[in-house]
Amino acid sequence: MRSRVWCGTAAAVLGLLAAGCGGGKGVEDKGTGKAAAGGHPVTVTDCTGAATTFAAAPERIVTSNASGLELLLRLGAGDKVVGTGFPPGKGTLPGELDARAQQVEVLSRTVVPKEKLLGSGADLYLDTFASMGGMGGGMGDAPTEEEFKAAGIAHMYLKSTACAAMGKGPSTDLSAVEADITSLGAVTGTRAKAKELVAGMREQVDAVRKAVGGTPEEARPTYFFFDFDAGTGQPTAVCNRQVANAVITLAGARNVFADCDGDFKPVSWEDVVSRNPDWIQLGVRNRGSEAANEKAFDEARRWLEGNAATKGLKAVKDGRFLRIGSERTTIPGVENAAVVREIAGTIHPGRVK
């Protein structure tokens, strides 16, 4: 195993996160003797097994996008975030999280430029993008190993997001999300909150599993996640490595594109029609207000009902639609567990409250 050690404002980087993804432990404490305050030192591993050791909790964090920012806010470490890329739109995060998110400096509306990231004064870059081909799978140049080292920036990936597409098998549970929360809690010194968040997720999922987990495969309704905002000319399927596949499976349904390896894949409307789903989720992205969201859901439904290729689908004719936002379903996070419950309560009425 290659190792990287992070100590305060200096980093000795012996191996930057390499391309390729898979399983692996999220966090392990390898401190010898008496642990420092907050449970440090803490060692985390990336998708390939390369290790980074944090001697102390980071003080200045830059997040690659809103999903990493939201997790830090939920953990109570939001005050350590000094900048983010892909910021959440106003009103897209729930309750108090939204107000706090809007106070974070926006370093870029998309991928944070390499020069801005290296000059941000951060001691940790929390990356939710795939490690292949640069940040975000080619959406900009990633700092090199030497550049991260010179800037004193540790580089940590959220595995459930960055490594999902090249996982070794289908995503059928939320263990990777839970591991990320636990890992990030250990690194930021918020273990107790991380434990609370994971426990809350498990409580919701366990209740659904108890109610519908024993349903035979053939008795589970088929389910299509309609990513309305990805475009209607050619639909985008959520495949079996995407966290949405786990959410759908845990809810007691069958993802109609579970035979598709990877996270997302462009398909055809002929493919959707041939699978004729029992239920369709109107996956629209949060518009920032309930009224705007409802309008978007209405637009997605009307499109399916008016399109020649889809209006004859069983789910469309029966009006079997779920109005659940895209982010809560396809972005790994605490809300995934709540969506499991919402889907199960709709498709298995009477069995799940």
Short mmCIF file of C-alpha atoms in Angstrom, two decimals:
data_model
loop_
_atom_site.label_atom_id
_atom_site.label_comp_id
_atom_site.label_asym_id
_atom_site.label_seq_id
_atom_site.Cartn_x
_atom_site.Cartn_y
_atom_site.Cartn_z
CA MET A 1 0.00 0.00 0.00
CA ARG A 2 1.27 3.41 -0.91
CA SER A 3 1.03 5.99 1.82
CA ARG A 4 0.51 9.72 2.12
CA VAL A 5 0.90 11.57 5.39
CA TRP A 6 -0.84 14.84 6.26
CA CYS A 7 0.49 16.82 9.22
CA GLY A 8 -1.03 20.23 9.88
CA THR A 9 0.01 22.52 7.03
CA ALA A 10 2.61 20.23 5.44
CA ALA A 11 1.97 17.13 3.38
CA ALA A 12 4.33 14.37 2.34
CA VAL A 13 2.65 12.89 -0.69
CA LEU A 14 4.11 9.52 -1.66
CA GLY A 15 1.37 8.56 -4.06
CA LEU A 16 -1.52 10.60 -5.45
CA LEU A 17 -4.83 8.86 -5.93
CA ALA A 18 -4.44 6.75 -9.03
CA ALA A 19 -6.93 6.10 -11.80
CA GLY A 20 -9.20 3.13 -11.30
CA CYS A 21 -11.77 2.41 -8.67
CA GLY A 22 -13.15 -0.39 -6.62
CA GLY A 23 -13.97 -1.33 -3.09
CA GLY A 24 -11.86 -0.74 -0.04
CA LYS A 25 -12.12 0.37 3.54
CA GLY A 26 -13.16 3.91 4.12
CA VAL A 27 -11.24 4.74 7.28
CA GLU A 28 -9.04 3.06 9.80
CA ASP A 29 -7.28 4.47 12.84
CA LYS A 30 -3.61 3.61 12.79
CA GLY A 31 -2.33 5.86 15.51
CA THR A 32 0.10 4.31 17.95
CA GLY A 33 0.13 5.22 21.60
CA LYS A 34 -2.22 7.90 22.87
CA ALA A 35 -4.51 9.35 20.21
CA ALA A 36 -4.58 13.09 19.65
CA ALA A 37 -7.64 15.16 20.48
CA GLY A 38 -10.52 14.35 18.16
CA GLY A 39 -9.33 10.78 17.61
CA HIS A 40 -6.37 11.64 15.40
CA PRO A 41 -4.22 10.45 13.76
CA VAL A 42 -6.67 9.05 11.22
CA THR A 43 -5.83 7.15 8.05
CA VAL A 44 -8.15 6.95 5.06
CA THR A 45 -7.68 4.97 1.88
CA ASP A 46 -8.66 5.71 -1.69
CA CYS A 47 -10.21 3.36 -4.25
CA THR A 48 -6.88 1.69 -4.99
CA GLY A 49 -5.79 1.30 -1.36
CA ALA A 50 -3.41 4.28 -1.26
CA ALA A 51 -3.47 5.78 2.24
CA THR A 52 -3.54 9.32 3.59
CA THR A 53 -2.91 9.97 7.28
CA PHE A 54 -4.31 13.06 8.98
CA ALA A 55 -2.43 13.99 12.15
CA ALA A 56 -5.09 16.59 12.94
CA ALA A 57 -8.44 17.69 11.59
CA PRO A 58 -8.18 19.94 8.51
CA GLU A 59 -8.92 23.61 9.06
CA ARG A 60 -9.49 24.90 5.52
CA ILE A 61 -11.44 22.68 3.15
CA VAL A 62 -12.39 23.16 -0.49
CA THR A 63 -15.17 20.93 -1.84
CA SER A 64 -15.45 19.94 -5.49
CA ASN A 65 -19.23 20.29 -5.52
CA ALA A 66 -22.41 20.60 -3.50
CA SER A 67 -22.57 16.96 -2.40
CA GLY A 68 -19.31 17.16 -0.44
CA LEU A 69 -20.32 20.54 0.93
CA GLU A 70 -23.67 19.19 2.13
CA LEU A 71 -22.04 16.28 3.98
CA LEU A 72 -19.65 18.64 5.77
CA LEU A 73 -22.54 20.89 6.74
CA ARG A 74 -24.52 17.95 8.09
CA LEU A 75 -21.48 16.79 10.06
CA GLY A 76 -21.09 20.21 11.65
CA ALA A 77 -17.80 20.94 9.87
CA GLY A 78 -19.22 23.50 7.46
CA ASP A 79 -17.32 26.31 9.15
CA LYS A 80 -14.10 24.73 7.86
CA VAL A 81 -15.15 25.06 4.21
CA VAL A 82 -13.43 28.00 2.52
CA GLY A 83 -14.70 27.42 -0.99
CA THR A 84 -16.57 25.14 -3.36
CA GLY A 85 -17.15 24.33 -6.99
CA PHE A 86 -20.58 23.46 -8.43
CA PRO A 87 -22.37 25.36 -5.62
CA PRO A 88 -25.91 24.43 -4.63
CA GLY A 89 -28.56 26.78 -5.97
CA LYS A 90 -30.42 28.88 -3.43
CA GLY A 91 -33.15 26.83 -1.82
CA THR A 92 -31.87 23.46 -3.02
CA LEU A 93 -30.64 22.26 0.37
CA PRO A 94 -33.11 21.64 3.19
CA GLY A 95 -33.75 24.12 5.98
CA GLU A 96 -30.83 25.71 7.76
CA LEU A 97 -28.31 23.91 5.55
CA ASP A 98 -29.30 26.15 2.66
CA ALA A 99 -28.55 29.40 4.46
CA ARG A 100 -25.17 28.10 5.60
CA ALA A 101 -24.33 26.79 2.13
CA GLN A 102 -25.01 30.19 0.58
CA GLN A 103 -22.34 31.71 2.82
CA VAL A 104 -19.57 29.53 1.37
CA GLU A 105 -17.36 31.26 -1.19
CA VAL A 106 -17.97 30.03 -4.73
CA LEU A 107 -14.62 29.33 -6.39
CA SER A 108 -16.28 28.20 -9.60
CA ARG A 109 -19.74 27.46 -10.92
CA THR A 110 -18.27 24.30 -12.40
CA VAL A 111 -14.93 22.58 -11.74
CA VAL A 112 -12.58 24.69 -9.62
CA PRO A 113 -9.70 25.78 -11.90
CA LYS A 114 -6.40 24.22 -10.95
CA GLU A 115 -4.70 27.55 -10.24
CA LYS A 116 -7.55 28.74 -8.02
CA LEU A 117 -7.64 25.46 -6.10
CA LEU A 118 -3.88 25.45 -5.50
CA GLY A 119 -3.98 29.08 -4.40
CA SER A 120 -7.01 28.71 -2.14
CA GLY A 121 -5.04 28.17 1.06
CA ALA A 122 -6.86 24.89 1.61
CA ASP A 123 -5.33 22.05 3.57
CA LEU A 124 -7.87 19.53 2.21
CA TYR A 125 -9.57 19.15 -1.16
CA LEU A 126 -12.67 16.95 -0.84
CA ASP A 127 -13.15 15.45 -4.28
CA THR A 128 -16.36 13.82 -5.44
CA PHE A 129 -15.28 13.38 -9.05
CA ALA A 130 -13.81 10.31 -10.72
CA SER A 131 -10.03 10.23 -10.62
CA MET A 132 -9.71 9.29 -14.26
CA GLY A 133 -8.78 11.85 -16.86
CA GLY A 134 -8.55 14.79 -14.49
CA MET A 135 -11.18 16.27 -12.21
CA GLY A 136 -14.66 15.27 -13.19
CA GLY A 137 -13.54 12.75 -15.78
CA GLY A 138 -11.81 15.37 -17.92
CA MET A 139 -13.69 18.53 -16.90
CA GLY A 140 -10.51 20.51 -16.37
CA ASP A 141 -6.91 19.80 -15.39
CA ALA A 142 -6.26 18.15 -12.06
CA PRO A 143 -3.28 19.31 -10.00
CA THR A 144 -0.33 16.96 -10.25
CA GLU A 145 1.11 15.06 -7.32
CA GLU A 146 3.90 17.61 -7.01
CA GLU A 147 1.48 20.56 -7.20
CA PHE A 148 -0.73 19.23 -4.43
CA LYS A 149 2.37 18.60 -2.32
CA ALA A 150 3.81 22.05 -2.92
CA ALA A 151 0.51 23.70 -2.01
CA GLY A 152 0.16 21.65 1.19
CA ILE A 153 -3.20 20.23 0.15
CA ALA A 154 -4.34 16.75 1.10
CA HIS A 155 -6.62 15.10 -1.46
CA MET A 156 -9.52 12.94 -0.26
CA TYR A 157 -12.15 11.25 -2.41
CA LEU A 158 -15.71 10.34 -1.48
CA LYS A 159 -15.74 6.78 -2.76
CA SER A 160 -19.49 6.44 -3.14
CA THR A 161 -19.39 9.17 -5.78
CA ALA A 162 -15.93 9.17 -7.32
CA CYS A 163 -15.53 5.41 -7.54
CA ALA A 164 -19.05 4.25 -8.31
CA ALA A 165 -18.80 3.88 -12.08
CA MET A 166 -15.96 1.36 -11.88
CA GLY A 167 -17.10 -0.60 -8.88
CA LYS A 168 -16.68 -4.37 -8.87
CA GLY A 169 -20.39 -5.07 -8.72
CA PRO A 170 -23.85 -3.51 -8.66
CA SER A 171 -24.73 -1.00 -5.97
CA THR A 172 -27.50 -2.60 -3.93
CA ASP A 173 -27.15 -0.97 -0.51
CA LEU A 174 -25.99 2.28 1.07
CA SER A 175 -22.86 0.90 2.75
CA ALA A 176 -20.53 2.99 0.57
CA VAL A 177 -22.41 6.16 1.52
CA GLU A 178 -22.30 5.22 5.19
CA ALA A 179 -18.57 4.51 4.91
CA ASP A 180 -17.96 7.94 3.39
CA ILE A 181 -19.86 9.64 6.20
CA THR A 182 -17.94 7.66 8.81
CA SER A 183 -14.62 8.37 7.11
CA LEU A 184 -15.26 12.09 6.73
CA GLY A 185 -16.46 12.28 10.32
CA ALA A 186 -13.23 10.72 11.53
CA VAL A 187 -11.08 13.06 9.44
CA THR A 188 -12.93 16.21 10.52
CA GLY A 189 -13.26 15.22 14.18
CA THR A 190 -17.04 14.86 14.00
CA ARG A 191 -17.31 11.13 14.67
CA ALA A 192 -20.30 11.42 16.99
CA LYS A 193 -22.35 13.30 14.41
CA ALA A 194 -21.30 10.87 11.69
CA LYS A 195 -22.44 7.97 13.85
CA GLU A 196 -25.77 9.72 14.42
CA LEU A 197 -26.30 10.32 10.69
CA VAL A 198 -25.49 6.73 9.78
CA ALA A 199 -27.75 5.40 12.54
CA GLY A 200 -30.62 7.53 11.22
CA MET A 201 -30.11 6.22 7.71
CA ARG A 202 -30.02 2.61 8.87
CA GLU A 203 -33.16 3.03 10.92
CA GLN A 204 -35.11 4.17 7.87
CA VAL A 205 -33.70 1.54 5.54
CA ASP A 206 -34.07 -1.29 8.06
CA ALA A 207 -37.75 -0.46 8.51
CA VAL A 208 -38.28 -0.72 4.75
CA ARG A 209 -36.22 -3.89 4.50
CA LYS A 210 -38.30 -5.49 7.24
CA ALA A 211 -41.50 -4.60 5.39
CA VAL A 212 -40.60 -5.46 1.79
CA GLY A 213 -37.15 -7.01 1.79
CA GLY A 214 -38.51 -10.53 1.45
CA THR A 215 -40.56 -9.73 -1.65
CA PRO A 216 -39.63 -12.20 -4.44
CA GLU A 217 -37.85 -10.67 -7.41
CA GLU A 218 -40.70 -11.42 -9.80
CA ALA A 219 -43.20 -9.74 -7.46
CA ARG A 220 -41.25 -6.48 -7.32
CA PRO A 221 -42.59 -3.73 -9.59
CA THR A 222 -40.29 -2.45 -12.34
CA TYR A 223 -39.05 1.10 -12.03
CA PHE A 224 -37.62 3.72 -14.40
CA PHE A 225 -35.81 6.84 -13.22
CA PHE A 226 -36.66 9.49 -15.82
CA ASP A 227 -33.88 12.08 -15.74
CA PHE A 228 -35.95 14.87 -17.27
CA ASP A 229 -33.22 17.50 -16.96
CA ALA A 230 -30.66 15.32 -18.75
CA GLY A 231 -32.67 15.80 -21.92
CA THR A 232 -35.62 14.15 -23.59
CA GLY A 233 -34.18 13.64 -27.06
CA GLN A 234 -32.22 10.67 -25.77
CA PRO A 235 -32.99 9.38 -22.27
CA THR A 236 -30.26 8.69 -19.73
CA ALA A 237 -30.49 5.48 -17.73
CA VAL A 238 -29.24 5.07 -14.18
CA CYS A 239 -27.24 1.86 -14.28
CA ASN A 240 -26.34 -0.69 -11.65
CA ARG A 241 -23.25 1.09 -10.23
CA GLN A 242 -25.21 4.28 -9.51
CA VAL A 243 -26.47 4.87 -5.97
CA ALA A 244 -29.98 5.24 -7.42
CA ASN A 245 -29.87 1.51 -8.24
CA ALA A 246 -29.32 0.81 -4.54
CA VAL A 247 -32.13 3.18 -3.56
CA ILE A 248 -34.55 1.52 -5.99
CA THR A 249 -33.51 -2.00 -4.95
CA LEU A 250 -33.79 -1.28 -1.23
CA ALA A 251 -37.26 0.18 -1.80
CA GLY A 252 -38.47 -3.17 -3.14
CA ALA A 253 -38.44 -2.36 -6.86
CA ARG A 254 -36.50 -3.47 -9.92
CA ASN A 255 -34.50 -0.88 -11.83
CA VAL A 256 -35.37 -1.53 -15.48
CA PHE A 257 -31.76 -0.75 -16.40
CA ALA A 258 -30.12 -2.83 -13.69
CA ASP A 259 -28.45 -4.86 -16.44
CA CYS A 260 -26.46 -1.79 -17.49
CA ASP A 261 -22.94 -1.77 -16.00
CA GLY A 262 -21.66 1.64 -14.92
CA ASP A 263 -23.38 4.67 -13.42
CA PHE A 264 -25.17 6.49 -16.26
CA LYS A 265 -25.68 5.51 -19.88
CA PRO A 266 -27.50 7.12 -22.83
CA VAL A 267 -30.21 4.76 -24.07
CA SER A 268 -33.09 5.04 -26.53
CA TRP A 269 -36.80 5.48 -26.00
CA GLU A 270 -37.18 2.14 -27.74
CA ASP A 271 -35.16 0.64 -24.87
CA VAL A 272 -37.48 2.24 -22.31
CA VAL A 273 -40.61 1.13 -24.18
CA SER A 274 -39.36 -2.45 -24.44
CA ARG A 275 -38.97 -2.57 -20.65
CA ASN A 276 -42.39 -0.96 -20.05
CA PRO A 277 -41.93 0.05 -16.39
CA ASP A 278 -44.64 -0.24 -13.75
CA TRP A 279 -43.54 3.02 -12.13
CA ILE A 280 -41.68 6.12 -13.34
CA GLN A 281 -39.86 8.57 -11.11
CA LEU A 282 -40.00 12.12 -12.46
CA GLY A 283 -36.40 12.96 -11.70
CA VAL A 284 -36.15 16.74 -11.87
CA ARG A 285 -33.46 18.81 -10.22
CA ASN A 286 -34.35 21.14 -7.39
CA ARG A 287 -35.48 24.53 -8.72
CA GLY A 288 -35.16 26.28 -5.35
CA SER A 289 -38.80 26.43 -4.30
CA GLU A 290 -41.71 24.06 -3.89
CA ALA A 291 -43.75 25.88 -6.52
CA ALA A 292 -40.94 25.75 -9.07
CA ASN A 293 -40.34 22.08 -8.33
CA GLU A 294 -44.00 21.21 -8.79
CA LYS A 295 -44.02 23.06 -12.10
CA ALA A 296 -41.01 21.02 -13.26
CA PHE A 297 -42.65 17.75 -12.17
CA ASP A 298 -45.77 18.75 -14.13
CA GLU A 299 -43.67 19.48 -17.21
CA ALA A 300 -41.95 16.09 -16.99
CA ARG A 301 -45.27 14.29 -16.65
CA ARG A 302 -46.86 16.18 -19.54
CA TRP A 303 -43.90 15.33 -21.74
CA LEU A 304 -44.28 11.61 -21.06
CA GLU A 305 -48.04 11.77 -21.60
CA GLY A 306 -47.70 13.68 -24.85
CA ASN A 307 -44.75 11.92 -26.43
CA ALA A 308 -45.70 9.32 -29.03
CA ALA A 309 -43.04 6.88 -27.81
CA THR A 310 -43.95 7.01 -24.13
CA LYS A 311 -47.65 7.76 -23.84
CA GLY A 312 -48.49 4.06 -24.17
CA LEU A 313 -46.23 2.94 -21.36
CA LYS A 314 -48.02 1.09 -18.58
CA ALA A 315 -46.85 3.56 -15.91
CA VAL A 316 -47.94 6.53 -18.01
CA LYS A 317 -51.39 5.13 -18.80
CA ASP A 318 -51.95 4.23 -15.13
CA GLY A 319 -50.58 7.55 -13.84
CA ARG A 320 -47.96 5.82 -11.73
CA PHE A 321 -45.49 8.65 -11.22
CA LEU A 322 -43.29 9.54 -8.25
CA ARG A 323 -42.32 13.17 -7.68
CA ILE A 324 -38.93 12.79 -6.07
CA GLY A 325 -36.00 15.05 -6.96
CA SER A 326 -32.91 13.88 -8.81
CA GLU A 327 -30.28 14.99 -6.33
CA ARG A 328 -31.74 13.07 -3.39
CA THR A 329 -31.79 9.92 -5.50
CA THR A 330 -28.63 10.01 -7.60
CA ILE A 331 -26.17 11.87 -5.37
CA PRO A 332 -24.85 9.76 -2.47
CA GLY A 333 -25.82 11.28 0.87
CA VAL A 334 -28.01 11.18 3.93
CA GLU A 335 -31.18 11.81 1.91
CA ASN A 336 -30.81 8.52 0.01
CA ALA A 337 -32.33 6.66 2.98
CA ALA A 338 -35.35 8.95 3.08
CA VAL A 339 -35.91 8.35 -0.64
CA VAL A 340 -35.84 4.59 -0.07
CA ARG A 341 -38.71 5.04 2.35
CA GLU A 342 -40.64 7.40 0.05
CA ILE A 343 -40.41 5.07 -2.94
CA ALA A 344 -41.33 2.00 -0.87
CA GLY A 345 -44.30 3.79 0.68
CA THR A 346 -45.63 4.59 -2.79
CA ILE A 347 -45.08 1.31 -4.62
CA HIS A 348 -45.90 -0.91 -1.63
CA PRO A 349 -48.88 0.91 -0.06
CA GLY A 350 -50.06 -0.56 3.21
CA ARG A 351 -46.75 -2.28 3.86
CA VAL A 352 -44.54 0.77 4.36
CA LYS A 353 -45.70 3.87 6.22
#
